[in-house]
Amino acid sequence: MSLLKVARMGHPVLRARAREIDRAELKHPSMQKLIDDMIDTMHEYHGVGLAAPQIHEGLRIFVAAIAPGDDEPLSPDAEPMVFINPVVTPAGPEIVEDWEGCLSIPDIRGRVPRVRAIRVTALDRTGGTIDVASHDFPARVIQHETDHLDGVLFFDRMRSFETLSYLEEYARYWSKDRGD
Ligand SMILES: [Zn+2]
């Protein structure tokens, strides 16, 4: 296992559009190792998702510890999902606002509006097709990570910065209101 260095806000790789990967390239051992290392890195830093630009690779890949059709967090021993070349389509007009954080913006939380229900198509790490519906928490993670592939950070999506909080202040003043 190799842990990868996480790019922090301000690094240009986080603002660039990442490129597509074809099936042949995906099968290459170096690409499979990169995916394994991304999963290890996500776990090490207790992330729910990690996109390739966050580890300085301009590739349309993200990993996420979610089950797309299930609002519950993935059990810790379950294998994270790997999305290659994801395409997200809104599946309804509803917008919901909730808290987000980002491994590239450490110790900061803010409330971000997102489409509540989506459909996402992608390749999995074997080159198979992913085509799933998702809503609420996992849909939020998918939208956040797909944004990374287009150089978009969650600050860009906030309606206002009033809720922008350091983790300590978030825990003290905000998280109790939500019962989590
Ligand atoms: Zn992020």
PDB file of C-alpha atoms and ligand atoms in Angstrom:
ATOM      1  CA  MET A   1       0.000   0.000   0.000  1.00  0.00           C
ATOM      2  CA  SER A   2       1.169   3.497  -0.765  1.00  0.00           C
ATOM      3  CA  LEU A   3      -0.273   6.629   0.706  1.00  0.00           C
ATOM      4  CA  LEU A   4      -0.483   9.508  -1.752  1.00  0.00           C
ATOM      5  CA  LYS A   5       0.064  13.164  -0.993  1.00  0.00           C
ATOM      6  CA  VAL A   6      -3.199  15.105  -1.017  1.00  0.00           C
ATOM      7  CA  ALA A   7      -3.225  18.398  -2.977  1.00  0.00           C
ATOM      8  CA  ARG A   8      -4.586  21.318  -0.995  1.00  0.00           C
ATOM      9  CA  MET A   9      -6.630  24.269  -2.179  1.00  0.00           C
ATOM     10  CA  GLY A  10      -4.393  26.633  -4.110  1.00  0.00           C
ATOM     11  CA  HIS A  11      -2.645  23.877  -6.084  1.00  0.00           C
ATOM     12  CA  PRO A  12      -3.470  24.396  -9.782  1.00  0.00           C
ATOM     13  CA  VAL A  13      -4.197  20.662 -10.303  1.00  0.00           C
ATOM     14  CA  LEU A  14      -7.418  21.191  -8.317  1.00  0.00           C
ATOM     15  CA  ARG A  15      -8.572  23.825 -10.804  1.00  0.00           C
ATOM     16  CA  ALA A  16      -7.836  21.964 -14.039  1.00  0.00           C
ATOM     17  CA  ARG A  17     -10.212  19.750 -16.024  1.00  0.00           C
ATOM     18  CA  ALA A  18      -9.130  16.108 -15.702  1.00  0.00           C
ATOM     19  CA  ARG A  19      -9.015  13.895 -18.792  1.00  0.00           C
ATOM     20  CA  GLU A  20     -10.992  10.782 -19.728  1.00  0.00           C
ATOM     21  CA  ILE A  21      -9.489   7.292 -19.484  1.00  0.00           C
ATOM     22  CA  ASP A  22     -10.177   4.553 -22.011  1.00  0.00           C
ATOM     23  CA  ARG A  23     -10.749   0.880 -21.162  1.00  0.00           C
ATOM     24  CA  ALA A  24      -7.285  -0.246 -22.357  1.00  0.00           C
ATOM     25  CA  GLU A  25      -5.554   2.335 -20.186  1.00  0.00           C
ATOM     26  CA  LEU A  26      -7.764   1.400 -17.252  1.00  0.00           C
ATOM     27  CA  LYS A  27      -6.587  -2.233 -17.400  1.00  0.00           C
ATOM     28  CA  HIS A  28      -2.936  -1.220 -17.121  1.00  0.00           C
ATOM     29  CA  PRO A  29      -1.392  -2.378 -13.798  1.00  0.00           C
ATOM     30  CA  SER A  30      -0.181   1.152 -13.039  1.00  0.00           C
ATOM     31  CA  MET A  31      -3.762   2.450 -13.254  1.00  0.00           C
ATOM     32  CA  GLN A  32      -5.049  -0.357 -11.019  1.00  0.00           C
ATOM     33  CA  LYS A  33      -2.314   0.413  -8.489  1.00  0.00           C
ATOM     34  CA  LEU A  34      -3.244   4.096  -8.584  1.00  0.00           C
ATOM     35  CA  ILE A  35      -6.855   3.156  -7.764  1.00  0.00           C
ATOM     36  CA  ASP A  36      -5.718   0.925  -4.868  1.00  0.00           C
ATOM     37  CA  ASP A  37      -3.523   3.737  -3.556  1.00  0.00           C
ATOM     38  CA  MET A  38      -6.416   6.209  -3.830  1.00  0.00           C
ATOM     39  CA  ILE A  39      -8.598   3.879  -1.737  1.00  0.00           C
ATOM     40  CA  ASP A  40      -5.837   3.504   0.875  1.00  0.00           C
ATOM     41  CA  THR A  41      -5.297   7.271   0.940  1.00  0.00           C
ATOM     42  CA  MET A  42      -9.026   7.967   1.318  1.00  0.00           C
ATOM     43  CA  HIS A  43      -9.214   5.545   4.258  1.00  0.00           C
ATOM     44  CA  GLU A  44      -6.057   6.913   5.883  1.00  0.00           C
ATOM     45  CA  TYR A  45      -7.471  10.434   5.970  1.00  0.00           C
ATOM     46  CA  HIS A  46     -11.021   9.330   6.847  1.00  0.00           C
ATOM     47  CA  GLY A  47     -12.494  10.681   3.631  1.00  0.00           C
ATOM     48  CA  VAL A  48     -15.792   9.521   2.157  1.00  0.00           C
ATOM     49  CA  GLY A  49     -14.523  10.214  -1.351  1.00  0.00           C
ATOM     50  CA  LEU A  50     -11.289  11.077  -3.151  1.00  0.00           C
ATOM     51  CA  ALA A  51     -10.843  12.263  -6.733  1.00  0.00           C
ATOM     52  CA  ALA A  52      -7.658  11.793  -8.762  1.00  0.00           C
ATOM     53  CA  PRO A  53      -6.845  15.531  -9.060  1.00  0.00           C
ATOM     54  CA  GLN A  54      -6.672  15.550  -5.255  1.00  0.00           C
ATOM     55  CA  ILE A  55      -3.633  13.263  -5.488  1.00  0.00           C
ATOM     56  CA  HIS A  56      -2.085  15.317  -8.318  1.00  0.00           C
ATOM     57  CA  GLU A  57      -3.370  13.121 -11.176  1.00  0.00           C
ATOM     58  CA  GLY A  58      -5.457  14.854 -13.835  1.00  0.00           C
ATOM     59  CA  LEU A  59      -7.588  11.775 -14.552  1.00  0.00           C
ATOM     60  CA  ARG A  60     -11.371  11.327 -14.423  1.00  0.00           C
ATOM     61  CA  ILE A  61     -11.393   8.840 -11.532  1.00  0.00           C
ATOM     62  CA  PHE A  62     -12.856   9.019  -8.070  1.00  0.00           C
ATOM     63  CA  VAL A  63     -13.302   6.531  -5.267  1.00  0.00           C
ATOM     64  CA  ALA A  64     -16.099   6.765  -2.711  1.00  0.00           C
ATOM     65  CA  ALA A  65     -17.134   4.776   0.352  1.00  0.00           C
ATOM     66  CA  ILE A  66     -20.818   4.849  -0.563  1.00  0.00           C
ATOM     67  CA  ALA A  67     -23.608   2.624  -1.789  1.00  0.00           C
ATOM     68  CA  PRO A  68     -25.325   4.845  -4.410  1.00  0.00           C
ATOM     69  CA  GLY A  69     -28.856   3.608  -3.757  1.00  0.00           C
ATOM     70  CA  ASP A  70     -28.526   3.692   0.025  1.00  0.00           C
ATOM     71  CA  ASP A  71     -28.482   6.762   2.277  1.00  0.00           C
ATOM     72  CA  GLU A  72     -26.628   4.841   5.004  1.00  0.00           C
ATOM     73  CA  PRO A  73     -22.826   5.134   5.142  1.00  0.00           C
ATOM     74  CA  LEU A  74     -20.991   2.147   3.705  1.00  0.00           C
ATOM     75  CA  SER A  75     -19.872  -0.371   6.330  1.00  0.00           C
ATOM     76  CA  PRO A  76     -16.140   0.039   7.033  1.00  0.00           C
ATOM     77  CA  ASP A  77     -15.201  -3.390   5.638  1.00  0.00           C
ATOM     78  CA  ALA A  78     -17.120  -2.919   2.355  1.00  0.00           C
ATOM     79  CA  GLU A  79     -15.101  -2.211  -0.793  1.00  0.00           C
ATOM     80  CA  PRO A  80     -15.399   1.450  -1.913  1.00  0.00           C
ATOM     81  CA  MET A  81     -16.872   2.181  -5.334  1.00  0.00           C
ATOM     82  CA  VAL A  82     -14.620   3.351  -8.151  1.00  0.00           C
ATOM     83  CA  PHE A  83     -16.050   5.687 -10.815  1.00  0.00           C
ATOM     84  CA  ILE A  84     -14.191   6.290 -14.085  1.00  0.00           C
ATOM     85  CA  ASN A  85     -15.362   9.036 -16.508  1.00  0.00           C
ATOM     86  CA  PRO A  86     -18.531   9.682 -14.472  1.00  0.00           C
ATOM     87  CA  VAL A  87     -21.437  11.571 -16.010  1.00  0.00           C
ATOM     88  CA  VAL A  88     -23.998  12.958 -13.566  1.00  0.00           C
ATOM     89  CA  THR A  89     -27.520  13.860 -14.674  1.00  0.00           C
ATOM     90  CA  PRO A  90     -30.074  15.498 -12.346  1.00  0.00           C
ATOM     91  CA  ALA A  91     -33.120  13.268 -11.754  1.00  0.00           C
ATOM     92  CA  GLY A  92     -35.517  15.924 -10.528  1.00  0.00           C
ATOM     93  CA  PRO A  93     -35.678  19.627  -9.717  1.00  0.00           C
ATOM     94  CA  GLU A  94     -35.190  19.394  -5.949  1.00  0.00           C
ATOM     95  CA  ILE A  95     -32.164  21.115  -4.410  1.00  0.00           C
ATOM     96  CA  VAL A  96     -31.066  20.329  -0.850  1.00  0.00           C
ATOM     97  CA  GLU A  97     -28.446  22.054   1.250  1.00  0.00           C
ATOM     98  CA  ASP A  98     -26.176  20.144   3.618  1.00  0.00           C
ATOM     99  CA  TRP A  99     -22.713  20.198   5.153  1.00  0.00           C
ATOM    100  CA  GLU A 100     -19.637  19.248   3.176  1.00  0.00           C
ATOM    101  CA  GLY A 101     -15.942  19.006   3.818  1.00  0.00           C
ATOM    102  CA  CYS A 102     -13.014  18.188   1.556  1.00  0.00           C
ATOM    103  CA  LEU A 103      -9.620  16.566   2.108  1.00  0.00           C
ATOM    104  CA  SER A 104      -8.142  19.348  -0.050  1.00  0.00           C
ATOM    105  CA  ILE A 105      -9.650  22.028   2.239  1.00  0.00           C
ATOM    106  CA  PRO A 106      -8.749  20.540   5.630  1.00  0.00           C
ATOM    107  CA  ASP A 107     -10.755  21.257   8.765  1.00  0.00           C
ATOM    108  CA  ILE A 108     -13.370  23.428   7.051  1.00  0.00           C
ATOM    109  CA  ARG A 109     -17.076  22.728   6.688  1.00  0.00           C
ATOM    110  CA  GLY A 110     -19.774  24.612   4.834  1.00  0.00           C
ATOM    111  CA  ARG A 111     -23.329  24.134   3.628  1.00  0.00           C
ATOM    112  CA  VAL A 112     -23.603  23.403  -0.061  1.00  0.00           C
ATOM    113  CA  PRO A 113     -26.751  23.186  -2.213  1.00  0.00           C
ATOM    114  CA  ARG A 114     -26.879  20.091  -4.432  1.00  0.00           C
ATOM    115  CA  VAL A 115     -29.409  18.332  -6.600  1.00  0.00           C
ATOM    116  CA  ARG A 116     -31.152  15.792  -4.365  1.00  0.00           C
ATOM    117  CA  ALA A 117     -31.573  12.967  -6.888  1.00  0.00           C
ATOM    118  CA  ILE A 118     -29.237  12.054  -9.718  1.00  0.00           C
ATOM    119  CA  ARG A 119     -28.406   9.362 -12.180  1.00  0.00           C
ATOM    120  CA  VAL A 120     -24.733   8.578 -12.717  1.00  0.00           C
ATOM    121  CA  THR A 121     -23.126   6.589 -15.480  1.00  0.00           C
ATOM    122  CA  ALA A 122     -19.450   5.619 -15.373  1.00  0.00           C
ATOM    123  CA  LEU A 123     -17.027   2.757 -15.875  1.00  0.00           C
ATOM    124  CA  ASP A 124     -16.003   0.669 -12.897  1.00  0.00           C
ATOM    125  CA  ARG A 125     -12.362  -0.329 -12.389  1.00  0.00           C
ATOM    126  CA  THR A 126     -12.739  -3.444 -14.536  1.00  0.00           C
ATOM    127  CA  GLY A 127     -14.197  -1.437 -17.446  1.00  0.00           C
ATOM    128  CA  GLY A 128     -17.756  -2.542 -16.689  1.00  0.00           C
ATOM    129  CA  THR A 129     -20.646  -0.110 -16.852  1.00  0.00           C
ATOM    130  CA  ILE A 130     -22.055   1.658 -13.819  1.00  0.00           C
ATOM    131  CA  ASP A 131     -25.528   3.123 -14.306  1.00  0.00           C
ATOM    132  CA  VAL A 132     -27.224   3.928 -11.023  1.00  0.00           C
ATOM    133  CA  ALA A 133     -29.750   6.235  -9.447  1.00  0.00           C
ATOM    134  CA  SER A 134     -28.769   7.944  -6.223  1.00  0.00           C
ATOM    135  CA  HIS A 135     -30.220  10.482  -3.835  1.00  0.00           C
ATOM    136  CA  ASP A 136     -29.316  12.511  -0.760  1.00  0.00           C
ATOM    137  CA  PHE A 137     -25.984  11.674   0.924  1.00  0.00           C
ATOM    138  CA  PRO A 138     -24.389   9.380  -1.687  1.00  0.00           C
ATOM    139  CA  ALA A 139     -25.668  11.645  -4.489  1.00  0.00           C
ATOM    140  CA  ARG A 140     -24.007  14.575  -2.714  1.00  0.00           C
ATOM    141  CA  VAL A 141     -20.701  12.701  -2.523  1.00  0.00           C
ATOM    142  CA  ILE A 142     -20.916  11.768  -6.217  1.00  0.00           C
ATOM    143  CA  GLN A 143     -21.589  15.401  -7.189  1.00  0.00           C
ATOM    144  CA  HIS A 144     -18.750  16.701  -4.970  1.00  0.00           C
ATOM    145  CA  GLU A 145     -16.245  14.224  -6.418  1.00  0.00           C
ATOM    146  CA  THR A 146     -17.362  14.712 -10.027  1.00  0.00           C
ATOM    147  CA  ASP A 147     -16.916  18.467  -9.518  1.00  0.00           C
ATOM    148  CA  HIS A 148     -13.251  17.792  -8.661  1.00  0.00           C
ATOM    149  CA  LEU A 149     -12.789  16.341 -12.160  1.00  0.00           C
ATOM    150  CA  ASP A 150     -13.869  19.688 -13.608  1.00  0.00           C
ATOM    151  CA  GLY A 151     -11.730  21.827 -11.306  1.00  0.00           C
ATOM    152  CA  VAL A 152     -14.676  22.831  -9.112  1.00  0.00           C
ATOM    153  CA  LEU A 153     -14.420  22.988  -5.293  1.00  0.00           C
ATOM    154  CA  PHE A 154     -17.331  23.020  -2.873  1.00  0.00           C
ATOM    155  CA  PHE A 155     -16.769  26.700  -2.003  1.00  0.00           C
ATOM    156  CA  ASP A 156     -17.733  27.475  -5.608  1.00  0.00           C
ATOM    157  CA  ARG A 157     -21.172  25.930  -5.048  1.00  0.00           C
ATOM    158  CA  MET A 158     -22.046  27.701  -1.781  1.00  0.00           C
ATOM    159  CA  ARG A 159     -24.882  30.236  -1.891  1.00  0.00           C
ATOM    160  CA  SER A 160     -23.188  32.289   0.792  1.00  0.00           C
ATOM    161  CA  PHE A 161     -20.159  31.847   3.046  1.00  0.00           C
ATOM    162  CA  GLU A 162     -22.086  32.454   6.259  1.00  0.00           C
ATOM    163  CA  THR A 163     -21.909  28.809   7.296  1.00  0.00           C
ATOM    164  CA  LEU A 164     -18.210  28.427   6.475  1.00  0.00           C
ATOM    165  CA  SER A 165     -16.748  27.017   9.698  1.00  0.00           C
ATOM    166  CA  TYR A 166     -13.586  25.508  11.091  1.00  0.00           C
ATOM    167  CA  LEU A 167     -14.146  21.954  12.257  1.00  0.00           C
ATOM    168  CA  GLU A 168     -13.920  22.902  15.929  1.00  0.00           C
ATOM    169  CA  GLU A 169     -16.510  25.687  15.590  1.00  0.00           C
ATOM    170  CA  TYR A 170     -18.669  23.458  13.385  1.00  0.00           C
ATOM    171  CA  ALA A 171     -18.736  20.809  16.130  1.00  0.00           C
ATOM    172  CA  ARG A 172     -19.425  23.438  18.772  1.00  0.00           C
ATOM    173  CA  TYR A 173     -22.043  25.612  17.111  1.00  0.00           C
ATOM    174  CA  TRP A 174     -23.562  23.759  14.213  1.00  0.00           C
ATOM    175  CA  SER A 175     -23.481  19.983  14.361  1.00  0.00           C
ATOM    176  CA  LYS A 176     -25.654  19.668  17.498  1.00  0.00           C
ATOM    177  CA  ASP A 177     -28.506  21.485  15.737  1.00  0.00           C
ATOM    178  CA  ARG A 178     -28.665  18.711  13.237  1.00  0.00           C
ATOM    179  CA  GLY A 179     -28.500  15.864  15.724  1.00  0.00           C
ATOM    180  CA  ASP A 180     -25.321  14.362  14.289  1.00  0.00           C
TER     181      ASP A 180
HETATM  182 ZN    ZN B   1     -13.299  17.349  -2.131  1.00  0.00          ZN
END
